[in-house]
Coordinates of C-alpha atoms in Angstrom, one line a residue:
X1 CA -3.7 20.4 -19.7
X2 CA -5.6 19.5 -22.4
X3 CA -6.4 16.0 -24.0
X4 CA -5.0 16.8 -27.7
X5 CA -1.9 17.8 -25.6
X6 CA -1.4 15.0 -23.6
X7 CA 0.0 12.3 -26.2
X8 CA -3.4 10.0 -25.9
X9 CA -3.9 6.9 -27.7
X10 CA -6.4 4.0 -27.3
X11 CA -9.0 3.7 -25.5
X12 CA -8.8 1.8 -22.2
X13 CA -11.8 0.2 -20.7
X14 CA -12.8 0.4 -16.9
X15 CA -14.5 -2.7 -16.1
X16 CA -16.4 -4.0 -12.7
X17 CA -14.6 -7.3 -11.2
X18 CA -18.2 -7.6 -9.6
X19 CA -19.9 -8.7 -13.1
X20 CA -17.6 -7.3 -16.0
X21 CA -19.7 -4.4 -16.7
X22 CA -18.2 -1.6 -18.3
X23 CA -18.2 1.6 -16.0
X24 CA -16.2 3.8 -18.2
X25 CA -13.5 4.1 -20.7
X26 CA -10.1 6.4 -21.0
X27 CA -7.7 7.4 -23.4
X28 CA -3.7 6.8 -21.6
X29 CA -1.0 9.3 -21.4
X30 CA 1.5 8.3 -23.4
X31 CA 5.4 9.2 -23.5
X32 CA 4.7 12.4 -25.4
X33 CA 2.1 12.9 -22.9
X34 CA 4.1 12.0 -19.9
X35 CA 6.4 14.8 -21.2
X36 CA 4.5 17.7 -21.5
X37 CA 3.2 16.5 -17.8
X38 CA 6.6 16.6 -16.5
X39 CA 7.7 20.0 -18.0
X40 CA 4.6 21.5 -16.6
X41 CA 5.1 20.2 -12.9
X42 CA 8.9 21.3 -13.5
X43 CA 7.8 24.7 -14.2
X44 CA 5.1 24.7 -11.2
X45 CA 7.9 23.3 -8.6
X46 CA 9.8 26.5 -7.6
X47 CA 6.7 29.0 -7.1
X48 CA 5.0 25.5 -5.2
X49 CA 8.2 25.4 -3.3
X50 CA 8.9 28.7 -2.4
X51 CA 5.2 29.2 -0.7
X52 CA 5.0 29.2 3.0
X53 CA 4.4 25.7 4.5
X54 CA 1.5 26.8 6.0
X55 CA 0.1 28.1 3.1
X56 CA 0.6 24.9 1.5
X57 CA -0.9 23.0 4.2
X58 CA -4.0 25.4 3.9
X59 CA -4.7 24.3 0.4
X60 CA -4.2 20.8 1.3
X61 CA -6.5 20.9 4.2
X62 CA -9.1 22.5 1.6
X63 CA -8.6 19.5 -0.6
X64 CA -9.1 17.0 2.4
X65 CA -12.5 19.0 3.6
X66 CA -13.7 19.1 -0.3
X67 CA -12.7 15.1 -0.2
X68 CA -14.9 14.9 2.8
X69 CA -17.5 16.3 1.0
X70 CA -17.4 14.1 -1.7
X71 CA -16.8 10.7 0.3
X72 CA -19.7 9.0 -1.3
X73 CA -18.7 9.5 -4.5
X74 CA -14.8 8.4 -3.9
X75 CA -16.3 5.4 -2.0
X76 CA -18.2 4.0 -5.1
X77 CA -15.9 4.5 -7.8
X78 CA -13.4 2.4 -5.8
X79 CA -15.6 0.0 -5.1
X80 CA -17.1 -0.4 -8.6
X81 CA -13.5 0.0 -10.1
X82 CA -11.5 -2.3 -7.3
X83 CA -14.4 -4.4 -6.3
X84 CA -14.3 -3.5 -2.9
X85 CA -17.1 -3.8 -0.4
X86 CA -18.5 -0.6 -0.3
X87 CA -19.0 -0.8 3.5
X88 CA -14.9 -1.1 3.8
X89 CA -14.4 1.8 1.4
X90 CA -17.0 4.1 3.3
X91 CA -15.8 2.9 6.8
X92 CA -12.0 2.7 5.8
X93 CA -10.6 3.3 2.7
X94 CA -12.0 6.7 2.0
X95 CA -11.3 7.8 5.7
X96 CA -8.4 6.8 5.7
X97 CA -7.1 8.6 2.3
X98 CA -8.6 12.3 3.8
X99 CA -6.9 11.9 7.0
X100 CA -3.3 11.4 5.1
X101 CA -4.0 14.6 3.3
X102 CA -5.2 16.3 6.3
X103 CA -2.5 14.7 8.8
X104 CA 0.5 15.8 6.0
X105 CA -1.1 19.4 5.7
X106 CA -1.0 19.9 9.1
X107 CA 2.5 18.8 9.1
X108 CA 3.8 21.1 6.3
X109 CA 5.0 23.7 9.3
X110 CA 6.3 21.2 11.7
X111 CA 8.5 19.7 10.0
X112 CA 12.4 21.4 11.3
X113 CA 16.2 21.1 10.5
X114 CA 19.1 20.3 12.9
X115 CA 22.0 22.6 14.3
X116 CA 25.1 20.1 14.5
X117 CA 26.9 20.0 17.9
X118 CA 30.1 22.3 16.8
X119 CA 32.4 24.0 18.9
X120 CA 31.9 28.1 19.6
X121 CA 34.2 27.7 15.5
X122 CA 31.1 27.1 13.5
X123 CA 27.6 26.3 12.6
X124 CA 26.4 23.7 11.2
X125 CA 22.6 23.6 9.8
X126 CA 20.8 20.8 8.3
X127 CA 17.8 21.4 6.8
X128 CA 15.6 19.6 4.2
X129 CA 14.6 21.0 0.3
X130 CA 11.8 19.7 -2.1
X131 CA 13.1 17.8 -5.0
X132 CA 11.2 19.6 -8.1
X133 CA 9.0 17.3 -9.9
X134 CA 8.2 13.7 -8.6
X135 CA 6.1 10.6 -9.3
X136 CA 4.1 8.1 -7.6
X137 CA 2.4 4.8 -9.0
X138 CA 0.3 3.2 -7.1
X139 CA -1.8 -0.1 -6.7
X140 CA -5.4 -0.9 -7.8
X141 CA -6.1 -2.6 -4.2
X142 CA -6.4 0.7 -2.2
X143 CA -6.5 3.1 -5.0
X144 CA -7.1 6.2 -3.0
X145 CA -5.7 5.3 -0.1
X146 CA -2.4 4.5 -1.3
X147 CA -2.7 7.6 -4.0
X148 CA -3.2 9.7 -0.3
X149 CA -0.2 8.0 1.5
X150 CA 2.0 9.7 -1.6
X151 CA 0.0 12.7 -2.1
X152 CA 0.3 13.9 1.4
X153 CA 4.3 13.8 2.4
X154 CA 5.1 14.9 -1.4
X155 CA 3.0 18.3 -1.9
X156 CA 3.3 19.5 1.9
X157 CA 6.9 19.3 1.8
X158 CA 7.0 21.6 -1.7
X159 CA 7.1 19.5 -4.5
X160 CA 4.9 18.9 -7.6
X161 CA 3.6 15.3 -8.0
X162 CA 2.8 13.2 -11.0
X163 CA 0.1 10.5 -10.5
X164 CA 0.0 7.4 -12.1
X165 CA -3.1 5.2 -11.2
X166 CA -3.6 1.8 -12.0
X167 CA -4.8 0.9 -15.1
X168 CA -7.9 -0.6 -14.0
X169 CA -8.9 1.9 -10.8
X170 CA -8.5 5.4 -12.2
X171 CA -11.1 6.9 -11.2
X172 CA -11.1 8.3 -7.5
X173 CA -7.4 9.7 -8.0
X174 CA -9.2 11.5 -11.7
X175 CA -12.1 12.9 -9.4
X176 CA -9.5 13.7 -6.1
X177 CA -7.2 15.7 -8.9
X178 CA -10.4 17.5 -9.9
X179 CA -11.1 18.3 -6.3
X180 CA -7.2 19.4 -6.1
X181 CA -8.5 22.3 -8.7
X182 CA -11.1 23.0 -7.0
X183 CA -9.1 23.5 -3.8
X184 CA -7.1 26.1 -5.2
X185 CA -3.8 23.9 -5.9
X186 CA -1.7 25.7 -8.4
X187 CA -1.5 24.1 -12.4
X188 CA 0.9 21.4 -12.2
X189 CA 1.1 20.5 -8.5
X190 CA -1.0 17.0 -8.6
X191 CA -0.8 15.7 -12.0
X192 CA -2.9 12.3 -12.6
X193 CA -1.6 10.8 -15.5
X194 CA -3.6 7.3 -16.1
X195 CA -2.1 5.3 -18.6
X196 CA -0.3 1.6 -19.0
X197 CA 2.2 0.8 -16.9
X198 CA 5.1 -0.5 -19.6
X199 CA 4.3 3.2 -21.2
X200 CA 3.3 5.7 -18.5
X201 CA 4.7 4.5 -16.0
X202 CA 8.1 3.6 -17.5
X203 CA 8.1 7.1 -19.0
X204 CA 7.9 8.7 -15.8
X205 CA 10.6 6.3 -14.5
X206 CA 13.0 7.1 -17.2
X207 CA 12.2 11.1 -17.7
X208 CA 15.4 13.0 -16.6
X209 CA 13.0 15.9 -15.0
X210 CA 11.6 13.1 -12.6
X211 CA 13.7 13.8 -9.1
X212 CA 12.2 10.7 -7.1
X213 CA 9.8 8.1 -7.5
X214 CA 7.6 6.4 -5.4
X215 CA 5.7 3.0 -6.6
X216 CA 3.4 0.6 -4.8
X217 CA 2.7 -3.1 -6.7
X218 CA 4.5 -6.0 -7.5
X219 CA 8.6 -7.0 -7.7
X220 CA 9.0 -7.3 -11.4
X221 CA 7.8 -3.8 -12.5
X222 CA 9.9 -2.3 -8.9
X223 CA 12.8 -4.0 -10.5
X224 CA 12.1 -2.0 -13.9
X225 CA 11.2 1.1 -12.2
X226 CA 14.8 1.1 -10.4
X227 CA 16.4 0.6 -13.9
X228 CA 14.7 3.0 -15.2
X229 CA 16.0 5.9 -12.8
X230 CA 19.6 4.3 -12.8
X231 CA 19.3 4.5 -16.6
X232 CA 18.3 8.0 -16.9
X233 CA 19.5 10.8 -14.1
X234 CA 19.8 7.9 -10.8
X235 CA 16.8 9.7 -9.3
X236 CA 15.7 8.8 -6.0
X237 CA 13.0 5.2 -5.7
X238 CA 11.2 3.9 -3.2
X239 CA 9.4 0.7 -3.5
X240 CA 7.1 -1.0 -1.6
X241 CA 6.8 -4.7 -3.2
X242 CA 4.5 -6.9 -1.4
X243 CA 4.9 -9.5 1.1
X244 CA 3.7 -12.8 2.6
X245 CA 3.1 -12.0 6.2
X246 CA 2.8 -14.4 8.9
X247 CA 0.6 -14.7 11.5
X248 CA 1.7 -16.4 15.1
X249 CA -0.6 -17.9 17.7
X250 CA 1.8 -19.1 21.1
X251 CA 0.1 -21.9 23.0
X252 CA -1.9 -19.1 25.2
X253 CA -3.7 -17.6 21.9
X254 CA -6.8 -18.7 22.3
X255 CA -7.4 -17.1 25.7
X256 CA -8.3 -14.1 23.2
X257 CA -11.5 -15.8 22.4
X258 CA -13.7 -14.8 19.0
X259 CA -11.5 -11.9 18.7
X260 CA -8.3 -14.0 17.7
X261 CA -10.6 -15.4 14.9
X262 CA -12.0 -11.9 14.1
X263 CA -8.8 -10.6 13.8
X264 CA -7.0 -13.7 11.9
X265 CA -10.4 -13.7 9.5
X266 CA -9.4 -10.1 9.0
X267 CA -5.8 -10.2 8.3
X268 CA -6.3 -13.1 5.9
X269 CA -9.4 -12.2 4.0
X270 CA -9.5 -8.2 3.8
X271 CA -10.5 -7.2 0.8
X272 CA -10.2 -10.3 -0.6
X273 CA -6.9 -10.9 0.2
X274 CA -5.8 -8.7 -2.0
X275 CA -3.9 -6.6 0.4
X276 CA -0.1 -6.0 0.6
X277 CA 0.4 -7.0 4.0
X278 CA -2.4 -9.9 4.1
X279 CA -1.6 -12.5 6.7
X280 CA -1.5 -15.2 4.4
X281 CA 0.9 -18.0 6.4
X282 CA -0.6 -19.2 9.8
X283 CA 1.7 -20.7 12.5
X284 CA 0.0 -22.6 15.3
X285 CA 1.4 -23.9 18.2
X286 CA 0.9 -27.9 17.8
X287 CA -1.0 -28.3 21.6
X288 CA -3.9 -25.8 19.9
X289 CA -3.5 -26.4 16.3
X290 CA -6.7 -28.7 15.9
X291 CA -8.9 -26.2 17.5
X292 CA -7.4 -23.1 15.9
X293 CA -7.8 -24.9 12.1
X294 CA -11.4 -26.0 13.2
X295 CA -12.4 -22.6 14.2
X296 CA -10.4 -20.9 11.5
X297 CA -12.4 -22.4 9.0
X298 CA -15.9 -21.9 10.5
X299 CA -15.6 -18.4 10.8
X300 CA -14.0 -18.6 7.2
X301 CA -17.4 -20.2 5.8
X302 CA -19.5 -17.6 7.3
X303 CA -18.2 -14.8 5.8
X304 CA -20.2 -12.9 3.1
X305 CA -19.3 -13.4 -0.2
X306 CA -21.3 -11.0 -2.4
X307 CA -22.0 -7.9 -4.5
X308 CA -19.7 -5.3 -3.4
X309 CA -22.2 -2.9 -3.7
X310 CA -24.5 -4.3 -0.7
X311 CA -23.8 -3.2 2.7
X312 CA -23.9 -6.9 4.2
X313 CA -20.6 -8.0 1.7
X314 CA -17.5 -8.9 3.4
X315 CA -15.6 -10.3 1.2
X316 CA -16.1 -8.9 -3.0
X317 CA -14.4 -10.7 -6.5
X318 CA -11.0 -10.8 -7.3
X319 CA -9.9 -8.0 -9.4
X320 CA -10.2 -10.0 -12.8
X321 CA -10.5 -13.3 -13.8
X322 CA -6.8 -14.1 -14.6
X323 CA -5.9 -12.9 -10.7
X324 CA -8.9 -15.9 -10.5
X325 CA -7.2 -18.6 -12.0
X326 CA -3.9 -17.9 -10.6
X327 CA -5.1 -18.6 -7.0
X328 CA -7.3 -21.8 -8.2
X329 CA -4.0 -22.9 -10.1
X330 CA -2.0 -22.0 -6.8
X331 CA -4.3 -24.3 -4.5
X332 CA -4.4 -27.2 -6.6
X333 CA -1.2 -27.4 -7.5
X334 CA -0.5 -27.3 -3.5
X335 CA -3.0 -30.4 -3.3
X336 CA -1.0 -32.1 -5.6
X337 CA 1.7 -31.4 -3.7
X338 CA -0.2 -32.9 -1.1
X339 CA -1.9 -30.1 1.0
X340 CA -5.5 -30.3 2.7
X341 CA -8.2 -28.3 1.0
X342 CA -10.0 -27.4 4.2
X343 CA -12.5 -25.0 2.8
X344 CA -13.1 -22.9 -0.2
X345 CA -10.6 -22.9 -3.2
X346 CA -13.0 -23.2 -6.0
X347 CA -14.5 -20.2 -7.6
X348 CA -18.1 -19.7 -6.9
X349 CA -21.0 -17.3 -9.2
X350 CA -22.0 -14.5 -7.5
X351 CA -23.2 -12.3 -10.3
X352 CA -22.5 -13.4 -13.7
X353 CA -19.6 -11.6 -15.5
X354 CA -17.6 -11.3 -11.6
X355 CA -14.7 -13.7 -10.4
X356 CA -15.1 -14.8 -7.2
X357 CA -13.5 -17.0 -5.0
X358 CA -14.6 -17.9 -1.5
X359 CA -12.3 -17.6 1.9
X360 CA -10.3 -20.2 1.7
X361 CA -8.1 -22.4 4.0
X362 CA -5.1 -25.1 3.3
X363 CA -3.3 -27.6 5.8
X364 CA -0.1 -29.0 4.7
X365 CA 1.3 -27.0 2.7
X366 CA 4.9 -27.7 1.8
X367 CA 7.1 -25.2 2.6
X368 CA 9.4 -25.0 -1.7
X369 CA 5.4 -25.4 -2.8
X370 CA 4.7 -21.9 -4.3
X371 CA 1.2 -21.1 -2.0
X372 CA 3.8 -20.8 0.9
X373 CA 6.3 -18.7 -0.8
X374 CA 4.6 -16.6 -3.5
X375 CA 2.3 -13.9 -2.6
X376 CA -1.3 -15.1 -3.9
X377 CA -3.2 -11.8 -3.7
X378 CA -6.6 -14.1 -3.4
X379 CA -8.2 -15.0 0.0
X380 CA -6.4 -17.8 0.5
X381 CA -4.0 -19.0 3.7
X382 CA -2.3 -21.8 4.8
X383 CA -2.0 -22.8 8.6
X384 CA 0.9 -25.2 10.0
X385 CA 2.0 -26.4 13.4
X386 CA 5.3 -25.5 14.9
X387 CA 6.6 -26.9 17.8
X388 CA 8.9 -24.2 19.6
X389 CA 9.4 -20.3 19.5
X390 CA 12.2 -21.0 17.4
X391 CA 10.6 -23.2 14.9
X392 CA 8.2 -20.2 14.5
X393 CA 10.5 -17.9 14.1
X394 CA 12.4 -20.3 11.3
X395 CA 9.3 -20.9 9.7
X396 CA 8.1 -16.9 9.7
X397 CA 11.3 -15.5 8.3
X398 CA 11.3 -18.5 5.8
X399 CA 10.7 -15.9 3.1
X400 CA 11.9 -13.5 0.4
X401 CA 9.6 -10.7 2.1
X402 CA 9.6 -8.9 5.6
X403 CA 6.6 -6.4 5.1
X404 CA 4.3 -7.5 8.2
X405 CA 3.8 -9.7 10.6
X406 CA 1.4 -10.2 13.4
X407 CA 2.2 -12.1 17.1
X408 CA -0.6 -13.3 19.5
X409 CA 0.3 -14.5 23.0
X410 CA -0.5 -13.5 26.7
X411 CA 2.8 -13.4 27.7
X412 CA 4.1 -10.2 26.8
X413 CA 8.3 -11.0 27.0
X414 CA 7.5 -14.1 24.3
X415 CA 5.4 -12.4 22.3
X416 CA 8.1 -9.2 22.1
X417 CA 10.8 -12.0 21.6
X418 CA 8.8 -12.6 18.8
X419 CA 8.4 -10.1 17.6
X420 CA 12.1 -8.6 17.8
X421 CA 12.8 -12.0 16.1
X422 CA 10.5 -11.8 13.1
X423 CA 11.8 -10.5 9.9
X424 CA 9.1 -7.6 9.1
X425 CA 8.9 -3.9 9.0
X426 CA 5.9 -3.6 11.0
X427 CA 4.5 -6.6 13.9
X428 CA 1.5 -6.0 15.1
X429 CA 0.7 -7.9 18.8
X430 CA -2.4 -9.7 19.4
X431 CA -4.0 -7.4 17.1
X432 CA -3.6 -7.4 13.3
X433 CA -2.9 -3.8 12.5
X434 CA 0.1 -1.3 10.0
X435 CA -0.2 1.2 13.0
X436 CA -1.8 4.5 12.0
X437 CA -1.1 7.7 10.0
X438 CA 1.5 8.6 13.0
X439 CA 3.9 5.4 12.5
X440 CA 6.5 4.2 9.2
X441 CA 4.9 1.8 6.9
X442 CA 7.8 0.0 5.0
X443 CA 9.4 -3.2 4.7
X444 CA 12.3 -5.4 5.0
X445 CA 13.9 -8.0 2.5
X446 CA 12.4 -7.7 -0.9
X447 CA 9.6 -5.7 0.5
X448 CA 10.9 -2.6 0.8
X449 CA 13.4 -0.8 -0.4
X450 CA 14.3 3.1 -0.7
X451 CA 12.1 4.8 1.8
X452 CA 9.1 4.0 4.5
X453 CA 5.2 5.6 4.3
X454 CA 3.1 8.0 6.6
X455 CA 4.0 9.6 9.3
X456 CA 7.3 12.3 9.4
X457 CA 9.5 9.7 7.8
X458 CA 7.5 10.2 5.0
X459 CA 8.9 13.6 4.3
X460 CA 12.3 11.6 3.8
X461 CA 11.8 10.0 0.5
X462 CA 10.6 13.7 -1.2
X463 CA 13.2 15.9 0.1
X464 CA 16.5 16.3 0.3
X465 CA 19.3 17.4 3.2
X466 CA 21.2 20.3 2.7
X467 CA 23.9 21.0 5.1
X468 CA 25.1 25.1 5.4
X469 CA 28.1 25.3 7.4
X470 CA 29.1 28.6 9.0
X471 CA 32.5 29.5 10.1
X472 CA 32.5 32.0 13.0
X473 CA 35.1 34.3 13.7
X474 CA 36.4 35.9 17.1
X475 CA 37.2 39.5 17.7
X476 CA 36.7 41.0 14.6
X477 CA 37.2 39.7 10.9

């Protein structure tokens, strides 16, 4: 589809979060444009539909070998765009996002209806149909990744997705829908559609075409998106919202060694922070706390805070300078409050023009002060003592959200207590970890709502059960 027919207004500017720089600039779709989008993928769905599986799955798997191809190029647009380390999106990100596509092509064929248990009577067959046209928005922290995780269940299972990037990371979805050309995908089956959210995106969550949408990001827009459908033709949502995940060390943690730290350094600081499922609220048994805070905030102060283009960065900027100022904001207000500043907390200059804020670490926390119940989004945690399994417990479900958790013990009957106990769609155990491709990604609480990620629940949220039911007959009609 052309540009003069795609309802484009202003130009939007993609900036670095490393130094400010301007990398690029692009004209949004807006509700005109979103239309037009729409009717074409409408028109695409039944021919997309009505192909073999496997033929679908073919395309796909041509789209994830042509991604593979292309790796270094989808790795430094989201790291100039998002400010990623480059390292994490050549190691991870990027890896990650072709073996969704590959993993979901592969299971275009597998995926199989249900006979009902009837009586010699009737039949009864369940099976599951594409919805048409669909959407997906998704977040600017994993901008390829989490484009993949919706890209992957909603084509192989027939239907014809609409794209909406962020606003500030549209770039490796733009170059993946050019590869989707490439691979032979039909016009209309993976539509990228970049654009702001209160236009484009509301457009897509209020257009009567639109069968099911699928969004990523942050509670007040998931609220709008749901009003949106139930104001327009109650098409099917799924929202993933967020969360403020806690991490819990039992009094035999630290027989783990440097790789509790590793791991605790990971699931707090990953990409800054900036990552739905973050392990921003430590709980330490009292008879280790000490040791575990001492630790915790050595390995904190070596990490590398850099450009995000050098392969020695660890930790890159926050994506802009507002997302800045609301973490500062959040720590001192919690030192007010009276919190420990332990380390960190302060934004530092890495490269003019960039908003960065080291790891940082905060004792003390009170538990109605906003640093322990609002998700920061910045590489910042808070660690606390607890006294019992049950105070842990208390204290980890001590939140609107239930989107991950992560349990560290020796013993493995406490530390499945635990984690039967904790509030959270996926606990990890002494590791921090979603699972893989294989397992549901989806939340509880406020965190989720609608649907789950990856593996064959995927297929759930983008299609929908159709029961035929058969009455048999005896000897003759």
């Amino acid at each position: 589809m052309s540009e003069s027919r795609l309802g484009l207004s202003e130009l939007i500017t993609v900036r670095r979060p490393a130094d400010g720089a301007a990398v690029a600039t692009y004209r949004p779709v807006d509700e005109r444009g979103v239309r037009e989008a729409v009717a074409v993928a409408a028109e695409a769905a039944p021919a997309w539909a009505a192909l073999h599986p496997r033929a679908r799955g073919e395309l796909m798997t041509e789209l994830a070998r042509l991604m593979e191809r292309d790796a270094p190029v989808l790795a430094r647009l989201d790291s100039e765009d998002g400010g990623k380390p480059i390292t994490d999106c050549i190691t991870g990100d990027v890896p990650g996002a072709i073996e969704s596509i590959r993993w979901f092509a592969e299971a275009a064929d597998k995926v199989s209806g249900s006979v009902a248990p009837t009586d010699d009577s009737a039949l009864g067959i369940t099976t599951r149909h594409p919805m048409g046209a669909v959407a997906a928005l998704v977040p600017w922290n994993y901008p390829l990744a989490m484009a993949a995780w919706k890209i992957g269940p909603a084509l192989a299972s027939g239907n014809c997705l609409l794209l909406k990037p962020a606003e500030a990371t549209p770039r490796s979805v733009q170059h993946l829908a050019a590869l989707a050309a490439e691979a032979g995908l039909p016009t209309g089956v993976l539509t990228v559609l970049p654009g702001h959210g209160a236009v484009t995106g509301r457009a897509l969550a209020e257009d009567p075409l639109v069968r099911a949408i699928s969004f990523t990001g942050a509670q007040a827009t998931g609220r709008q998106i749901l009003a949106g459908a139930g104001a327009s033709n109650f098409k099917r949502v799924s929202l993933e919202m967020g969360g403020k995940s806690p991490q819990i060390l039992m009094r035999d943690a630290l027989s783990f060694g440097e790789e509790l730290f590793e791991e605790m350094a990971v699931a707090a600081f990953l990409n800054s922070g900036q990552n739905c499922t973050a392990g921003s609220r430590i709980y330490v048994d009292a008879s280790i706390f000490d040791e575990v805070v001492g630790r915790l905030v050595a390995v904190a102060e070596k990490l590398v805070l850099g450009d995000p283009a050098e392969a020695r960065t660890q930790m890159g900027p926050l994506i802009n300078h507002a997302a800045l100022e609301r973490a500062e904001s959040a720590v001192s207000d919690a030192v007010t409050q009276g919190a420990e500043l332990l380390t960190g907390g302060s934004a530092v200059q890495v490269l003019p023009g960039g908003h960065y804020l080291p790891a940082t670490v905060v004792s003390n926390v009170p538990r109605d002060c906003a640093l322990s119940r609002e998700e920061t989004f910045a590489p910042v945690v808070t660690v606390s003592p607890f006294r019992d399994e049950d105070e842990a417990i208390a204290l980890a479900n001590d939140t609107e959200y239930g989107l991950a958790a992560s349990v560290w013990s020796r013993d493995i009957d406490s530390a499945l207590r635990v984690a039967r106990r904790v509030e959270a769609g996926v606990v990890s155990i002494n590791c921090y970890g979603e699972g893989d491709i294989t397992t549901p990604f989806g939340g509880w609480k406020q965190s989720g709502f609608g649907g789950a990620e990856k593996s064959l629940a995927g297929f759930d949220q983008w299609t929908l059960p159709k029961v035929t039911w058969l009455r048999t007959r005896s000897g003759g009609v």
